[in-house]
């Protein structure tokens, strides 16, 4: 049976570290969370972020716009937030409703307040390894690996998923740590042939049960980023946990793995933004 990589416990530790630094720092970091429209999932995430901030002594400011507010109003708000001294981090909850250009909105956020690290300037810096902020989810994965003494150097890491927010930056962070990296996606013809080569497998697709035990090299480390809500209301990852846990050496659970670490890294990024 694989060792469970307990992201929830590690996130608790990170939050305590952030809290201690906030208490010692004399400055109250401020995070603005902007939500447009009434997407139920986004609402849940925003509430969770506000709760996390409160637990760490970070001031959170919610800005809710109706779905039909329009991109110009959203850009005006971002401009205001860029210029406010009490707000150090700005996060726009994605996805945005139809009619908004997510790219235009992200690029309007000041790179020094871009705690999601989605701005082109931050993406470029992540590519060269000369970064201010790391994107929350891939950075959370790296912290889990580090905490459990799993060094990617020299390993073959296979990342399934190539999105701009998870797959691509994840591959880069592993590359920076001297892994040999393969990125798979929906056009990869024989996914299992790729995943079976992985010493470290990161699944970031969004399809429950995609990764089964026969796709895993015995002793591999398996990181499940995905959050899939089933019809029964339960959250599952991409990985068939029970089967894969019999073959892997280490595995993240869903929930309780990467998700809590993503939230913890956001808090750390907000603290860093305040310290800049
Ligand atoms: P996207 O939908 O943007 O990307 C999914 C990727 O999976 C795409 O690159 C797609 O390929 C690839 N893909 C789709 N089907 C297959 C397949 N059958 N075989 C191989 N690859 C496939 O999702 P995100 O990257 O935003 O998120 C991925 C998952 O992670 C989701 O479940 C999301 O909810 C979760 N997530 C979790 C977070 C956390 O905190 N734990 C944070 C962010 C996301 P192609 O590019 O060819 O379309």
Short mmCIF file of C-alpha atoms and ligand atoms in Angstrom, two decimals:
data_model
loop_
_atom_site.label_atom_id
_atom_site.label_comp_id
_atom_site.label_asym_id
_atom_site.label_seq_id
_atom_site.Cartn_x
_atom_site.Cartn_y
_atom_site.Cartn_z
CA UNK A 1 0.00 0.00 0.00
CA UNK A 2 1.38 3.39 -1.03
CA UNK A 3 2.30 6.11 1.45
CA UNK A 4 -0.42 8.77 1.45
CA UNK A 5 0.95 12.25 0.71
CA UNK A 6 -1.05 14.30 3.18
CA UNK A 7 -1.49 17.70 1.56
CA UNK A 8 -4.00 18.75 4.16
CA UNK A 9 -1.55 18.37 7.04
CA UNK A 10 1.22 20.08 5.08
CA UNK A 11 -1.11 22.96 4.18
CA UNK A 12 -1.88 23.41 7.88
CA UNK A 13 1.86 23.76 8.50
CA UNK A 14 2.28 26.29 5.67
CA UNK A 15 -0.64 28.33 7.01
CA UNK A 16 0.91 28.37 10.47
CA UNK A 17 4.17 29.64 8.93
CA UNK A 18 2.30 32.37 7.06
CA UNK A 19 0.40 33.34 10.22
CA UNK A 20 3.64 33.58 12.20
CA UNK A 21 5.25 35.78 9.54
CA UNK A 22 2.19 38.01 9.30
CA UNK A 23 2.15 38.42 13.10
CA UNK A 24 5.85 39.26 13.11
CA UNK A 25 5.76 41.52 10.07
CA UNK A 26 3.85 44.60 11.15
CA UNK A 27 2.03 44.84 7.82
CA UNK A 28 -1.37 43.29 7.15
CA UNK A 29 -1.31 41.63 3.73
CA UNK A 30 -4.48 42.27 1.74
CA UNK A 31 -5.98 39.98 -0.87
CA UNK A 32 -8.71 41.17 -3.23
CA UNK A 33 -10.91 38.41 -4.58
CA UNK A 34 -12.98 39.43 -7.56
CA UNK A 35 -15.95 37.32 -8.54
CA UNK A 36 -18.12 38.00 -11.57
CA UNK A 37 -21.53 36.36 -11.90
CA UNK A 38 -22.98 33.66 -9.69
CA UNK A 39 -21.09 30.46 -10.55
CA UNK A 40 -21.80 28.13 -7.59
CA UNK A 41 -18.37 26.48 -7.63
CA UNK A 42 -16.62 29.88 -7.78
CA UNK A 43 -18.69 31.01 -4.80
CA UNK A 44 -17.48 28.01 -2.76
CA UNK A 45 -13.83 28.71 -3.69
CA UNK A 46 -14.15 32.40 -2.80
CA UNK A 47 -15.63 31.61 0.61
CA UNK A 48 -12.83 29.12 1.26
CA UNK A 49 -10.20 31.71 0.33
CA UNK A 50 -11.72 34.31 2.64
CA UNK A 51 -11.73 31.80 5.49
CA UNK A 52 -8.08 30.89 4.81
CA UNK A 53 -7.11 34.56 4.82
CA UNK A 54 -8.84 35.17 8.14
CA UNK A 55 -7.01 32.21 9.68
CA UNK A 56 -3.65 33.66 8.63
CA UNK A 57 -4.21 37.30 9.57
CA UNK A 58 -4.56 38.34 5.91
CA UNK A 59 -7.27 40.91 5.14
CA UNK A 60 -9.54 39.72 2.35
CA UNK A 61 -11.69 42.02 0.27
CA UNK A 62 -14.43 40.58 -1.90
CA UNK A 63 -15.61 42.42 -4.98
CA UNK A 64 -18.68 40.88 -6.56
CA UNK A 65 -19.84 42.09 -9.95
CA UNK A 66 -23.00 40.93 -11.72
CA UNK A 67 -22.43 38.75 -14.78
CA UNK A 68 -23.57 41.57 -17.05
CA UNK A 69 -21.30 44.24 -15.50
CA UNK A 70 -19.15 44.10 -18.62
CA UNK A 71 -15.43 43.86 -19.21
CA UNK A 72 -14.87 47.63 -19.05
CA UNK A 73 -16.28 47.78 -15.50
CA UNK A 74 -14.12 44.83 -14.47
CA UNK A 75 -10.99 46.44 -15.93
CA UNK A 76 -11.80 49.70 -14.12
CA UNK A 77 -12.10 47.79 -10.84
CA UNK A 78 -8.77 46.05 -11.42
CA UNK A 79 -7.16 49.39 -12.12
CA UNK A 80 -8.45 50.69 -8.78
CA UNK A 81 -7.19 47.62 -6.97
CA UNK A 82 -3.77 47.93 -8.64
CA UNK A 83 -3.52 51.39 -7.09
CA UNK A 84 -4.70 50.56 -3.56
CA UNK A 85 -1.97 50.36 -0.92
CA UNK A 86 -3.96 48.06 1.36
CA UNK A 87 -4.35 45.43 -1.36
CA UNK A 88 -1.24 43.44 -2.21
CA UNK A 89 -2.70 40.52 -4.11
CA UNK A 90 -5.48 40.45 -6.71
CA UNK A 91 -7.23 37.30 -7.74
CA UNK A 92 -9.98 37.14 -10.32
CA UNK A 93 -11.99 33.99 -9.88
CA UNK A 94 -12.08 32.01 -13.14
CA UNK A 95 -13.92 31.06 -15.24
CA UNK A 96 -15.46 34.41 -16.12
CA UNK A 97 -18.96 34.51 -17.65
CA UNK A 98 -19.33 34.65 -21.44
CA UNK A 99 -18.41 37.99 -22.99
CA UNK A 100 -15.26 38.56 -20.94
CA UNK A 101 -11.75 38.03 -22.24
CA UNK A 102 -9.97 36.18 -19.44
CA UNK A 103 -6.63 37.02 -21.02
CA UNK A 104 -7.38 40.78 -21.13
CA UNK A 105 -8.47 40.69 -17.50
CA UNK A 106 -5.43 38.74 -16.29
CA UNK A 107 -3.05 41.03 -18.18
CA UNK A 108 -4.65 44.07 -16.52
CA UNK A 109 -3.52 42.90 -13.07
CA UNK A 110 -0.26 44.44 -11.95
CA UNK A 111 2.39 41.66 -12.15
CA UNK A 112 3.49 42.44 -8.59
CA UNK A 113 -0.08 41.81 -7.36
CA UNK A 114 -0.67 38.78 -9.59
CA UNK A 115 -0.68 36.16 -6.83
CA UNK A 116 -2.00 33.49 -9.22
CA UNK A 117 1.09 34.08 -11.40
CA UNK A 118 -0.95 34.06 -14.63
CA UNK A 119 0.27 37.40 -16.04
CA UNK A 120 2.56 37.05 -19.09
CA UNK A 121 5.38 38.74 -17.17
CA UNK A 122 5.13 36.18 -14.38
CA UNK A 123 4.73 33.30 -16.83
CA UNK A 124 7.92 34.46 -18.56
CA UNK A 125 9.74 34.65 -15.26
CA UNK A 126 8.60 31.17 -14.31
CA UNK A 127 9.90 29.91 -17.65
CA UNK A 128 13.37 31.28 -16.98
CA UNK A 129 13.31 30.31 -13.32
CA UNK A 130 13.62 33.93 -12.23
CA UNK A 131 10.22 34.25 -10.64
CA UNK A 132 8.40 36.40 -8.07
CA UNK A 133 5.37 34.17 -7.63
CA UNK A 134 4.87 30.55 -8.54
CA UNK A 135 1.46 29.38 -9.72
CA UNK A 136 -0.37 27.96 -6.72
CA UNK A 137 -1.20 24.43 -7.85
CA UNK A 138 2.12 23.38 -9.42
CA UNK A 139 4.02 25.01 -6.55
CA UNK A 140 1.83 23.11 -4.09
CA UNK A 141 2.75 19.87 -5.85
CA UNK A 142 6.47 20.70 -5.60
CA UNK A 143 6.10 21.41 -1.89
CA UNK A 144 4.42 18.06 -1.34
CA UNK A 145 7.28 16.29 -3.14
CA UNK A 146 9.88 18.23 -1.15
CA UNK A 147 8.17 17.63 2.16
CA UNK A 148 8.21 13.88 1.59
CA UNK A 149 11.83 13.89 0.40
CA UNK A 150 10.95 13.00 -3.20
CA UNK A 151 13.59 14.59 -5.43
CA UNK A 152 12.58 14.91 -9.10
CA UNK A 153 16.23 15.25 -10.24
CA UNK A 154 17.08 12.61 -12.79
CA UNK A 155 13.59 11.11 -12.63
CA UNK A 156 11.21 10.71 -15.55
CA UNK A 157 8.18 12.84 -14.71
CA UNK A 158 5.05 12.49 -16.81
CA UNK A 159 2.51 15.29 -16.60
CA UNK A 160 -0.93 14.51 -18.03
CA UNK A 161 -2.59 17.79 -19.00
CA UNK A 162 -1.11 20.86 -20.69
CA UNK A 163 -3.22 23.76 -19.42
CA UNK A 164 -1.61 27.12 -18.80
CA UNK A 165 -2.53 27.02 -15.13
CA UNK A 166 -1.50 23.48 -14.22
CA UNK A 167 0.11 21.17 -16.78
CA UNK A 168 2.57 23.52 -18.50
CA UNK A 169 3.87 25.29 -15.38
CA UNK A 170 4.04 21.93 -13.57
CA UNK A 171 6.25 20.55 -16.32
CA UNK A 172 8.49 23.62 -16.09
CA UNK A 173 8.88 23.43 -12.32
CA UNK A 174 9.85 19.76 -12.60
CA UNK A 175 12.27 20.63 -15.40
CA UNK A 176 13.87 23.33 -13.25
CA UNK A 177 14.43 20.60 -10.67
CA UNK A 178 16.31 18.51 -13.23
CA UNK A 179 13.64 15.98 -14.09
CA UNK A 180 13.20 14.58 -17.58
CA UNK A 181 9.66 15.64 -18.40
CA UNK A 182 7.03 14.28 -20.75
CA UNK A 183 3.77 16.19 -21.20
CA UNK A 184 0.70 14.24 -22.35
CA UNK A 185 -2.66 15.57 -23.50
CA UNK A 186 -5.81 14.60 -25.36
CA UNK A 187 -3.88 13.93 -28.60
CA UNK A 188 -1.37 11.59 -26.97
CA UNK A 189 -2.08 8.32 -28.83
CA UNK A 190 -1.11 5.75 -26.16
CA UNK A 191 -1.39 7.42 -22.78
CA UNK A 192 -0.74 4.24 -20.81
CA UNK A 193 2.56 3.65 -22.64
CA UNK A 194 3.66 7.09 -21.44
CA UNK A 195 2.38 6.92 -17.88
CA UNK A 196 4.00 3.49 -17.38
CA UNK A 197 7.38 5.17 -17.86
CA UNK A 198 6.76 7.67 -15.08
CA UNK A 199 8.79 7.67 -11.88
CA UNK A 200 6.59 10.62 -10.89
CA UNK A 201 3.17 10.95 -12.51
CA UNK A 202 1.12 14.14 -12.24
CA UNK A 203 -2.47 13.81 -13.43
CA UNK A 204 -4.22 17.12 -14.22
CA UNK A 205 -7.00 16.31 -16.65
CA UNK A 206 -10.41 16.41 -15.04
CA UNK A 207 -11.68 12.89 -15.83
CA UNK A 208 -12.46 10.64 -12.90
CA UNK A 209 -10.94 7.19 -13.24
CA UNK A 210 -8.71 8.04 -16.23
CA UNK A 211 -5.56 6.72 -14.56
CA UNK A 212 -5.84 3.07 -13.56
CA UNK A 213 -3.44 0.71 -11.80
CA UNK A 214 -2.25 -0.93 -15.04
CA UNK A 215 -0.96 2.49 -16.20
CA UNK A 216 1.44 2.85 -13.27
CA UNK A 217 5.03 1.69 -12.98
CA UNK A 218 5.43 -0.21 -9.70
CA UNK A 219 6.87 2.12 -7.06
CA UNK A 220 5.96 5.33 -8.89
CA UNK A 221 4.91 8.51 -7.09
CA UNK A 222 1.40 9.52 -8.17
CA UNK A 223 0.13 13.07 -7.76
CA UNK A 224 -3.54 13.65 -8.53
CA UNK A 225 -4.33 17.31 -9.17
CA UNK A 226 -7.84 16.86 -10.53
CA UNK A 227 -11.07 17.78 -8.81
CA UNK A 228 -14.04 15.99 -10.37
CA UNK A 229 -17.41 16.31 -8.70
CA UNK A 230 -19.50 13.19 -9.32
CA UNK A 231 -23.25 13.00 -9.59
CA UNK A 232 -23.26 11.66 -6.04
CA UNK A 233 -21.70 15.00 -4.97
CA UNK A 234 -18.41 13.31 -4.06
CA UNK A 235 -15.09 14.72 -5.21
CA UNK A 236 -12.69 12.43 -7.02
CA UNK A 237 -9.42 12.90 -8.83
CA UNK A 238 -8.30 11.46 -12.17
CA UNK A 239 -6.67 8.51 -10.46
CA UNK A 240 -8.43 5.30 -9.47
CA UNK A 241 -7.12 5.67 -5.94
CA UNK A 242 -7.76 2.20 -4.52
CA UNK A 243 -6.20 0.33 -7.44
CA UNK A 244 -3.27 2.69 -7.98
CA UNK A 245 -2.42 2.79 -4.26
CA UNK A 246 -1.62 -0.95 -4.53
CA UNK A 247 1.07 -0.28 -7.17
CA UNK A 248 2.47 3.18 -6.38
CA UNK A 249 4.98 3.99 -3.64
CA UNK A 250 3.31 7.34 -2.81
CA UNK A 251 -0.05 8.84 -3.72
CA UNK A 252 -2.02 12.01 -3.04
CA UNK A 253 -5.64 11.57 -1.97
CA UNK A 254 -8.52 13.60 -3.43
CA UNK A 255 -9.70 15.46 -1.48
CA UNK A 256 -6.89 16.23 0.97
CA UNK A 257 -3.92 16.23 -1.39
CA UNK A 258 -3.07 18.98 -3.86
CA UNK A 259 -6.21 21.10 -3.24
CA UNK A 260 -5.31 22.28 0.27
CA UNK A 261 -1.74 23.02 -0.83
CA UNK A 262 -2.99 25.17 -3.70
CA UNK A 263 -4.88 27.28 -1.20
CA UNK A 264 -1.88 27.46 1.14
CA UNK A 265 0.45 28.66 -1.62
CA UNK A 266 -2.00 31.45 -2.47
CA UNK A 267 -1.65 32.71 1.10
CA UNK A 268 2.11 32.52 0.89
CA UNK A 269 2.06 34.43 -2.40
CA UNK A 270 -0.12 37.13 -0.83
CA UNK A 271 2.32 37.48 2.05
CA UNK A 272 5.18 37.71 -0.45
CA UNK A 273 3.30 40.39 -2.42
CA UNK A 274 2.93 42.42 0.77
CA UNK A 275 6.63 42.05 1.49
CA UNK A 276 7.65 43.23 -2.00
P1 LIG B 1 -8.05 21.94 -18.51
O1 LIG B 1 -9.38 21.42 -18.90
O2 LIG B 1 -7.66 23.33 -18.83
O3 LIG B 1 -6.93 20.97 -19.09
C1 LIG B 1 -7.10 19.59 -19.11
C2 LIG B 1 -5.98 18.95 -19.86
O4 LIG B 1 -6.20 17.55 -19.91
C3 LIG B 1 -5.84 19.43 -21.30
O5 LIG B 1 -4.49 19.68 -21.59
C4 LIG B 1 -6.36 18.24 -22.12
O6 LIG B 1 -5.72 18.08 -23.36
C5 LIG B 1 -5.99 17.09 -21.23
N1 LIG B 1 -6.84 15.92 -21.50
C6 LIG B 1 -8.17 15.88 -21.67
N2 LIG B 1 -8.58 14.62 -21.89
C7 LIG B 1 -7.48 13.85 -21.88
C8 LIG B 1 -7.25 12.47 -22.06
N3 LIG B 1 -8.23 11.61 -22.30
N4 LIG B 1 -5.99 12.02 -21.99
C9 LIG B 1 -4.96 12.87 -21.74
N5 LIG B 1 -5.11 14.19 -21.55
C10 LIG B 1 -6.36 14.68 -21.62
O7 LIG B 1 -7.97 21.69 -16.93
P2 LIG B 1 -7.03 22.34 -15.80
O8 LIG B 1 -5.61 22.13 -16.14
O9 LIG B 1 -7.52 23.68 -15.47
O10 LIG B 1 -7.42 21.39 -14.58
C11 LIG B 1 -7.17 20.00 -14.62
C12 LIG B 1 -7.83 19.37 -13.41
O11 LIG B 1 -7.23 19.87 -12.23
C13 LIG B 1 -9.32 19.67 -13.28
O12 LIG B 1 -9.96 18.54 -12.72
C14 LIG B 1 -9.37 20.82 -12.32
O13 LIG B 1 -10.58 20.88 -11.61
C15 LIG B 1 -8.21 20.46 -11.41
N6 LIG B 1 -7.61 21.59 -10.73
C16 LIG B 1 -7.29 21.38 -9.42
C17 LIG B 1 -6.68 22.35 -8.70
C18 LIG B 1 -6.33 22.04 -7.30
O14 LIG B 1 -6.16 22.94 -6.51
N7 LIG B 1 -6.18 20.78 -6.92
C19 LIG B 1 -6.39 23.66 -9.26
C20 LIG B 1 -6.66 23.75 -10.68
C21 LIG B 1 -7.27 22.74 -11.37
P3 LIG B 1 -5.85 19.15 -24.57
O15 LIG B 1 -4.93 20.28 -24.18
O16 LIG B 1 -5.36 18.40 -25.74
O17 LIG B 1 -7.28 19.56 -24.62
#
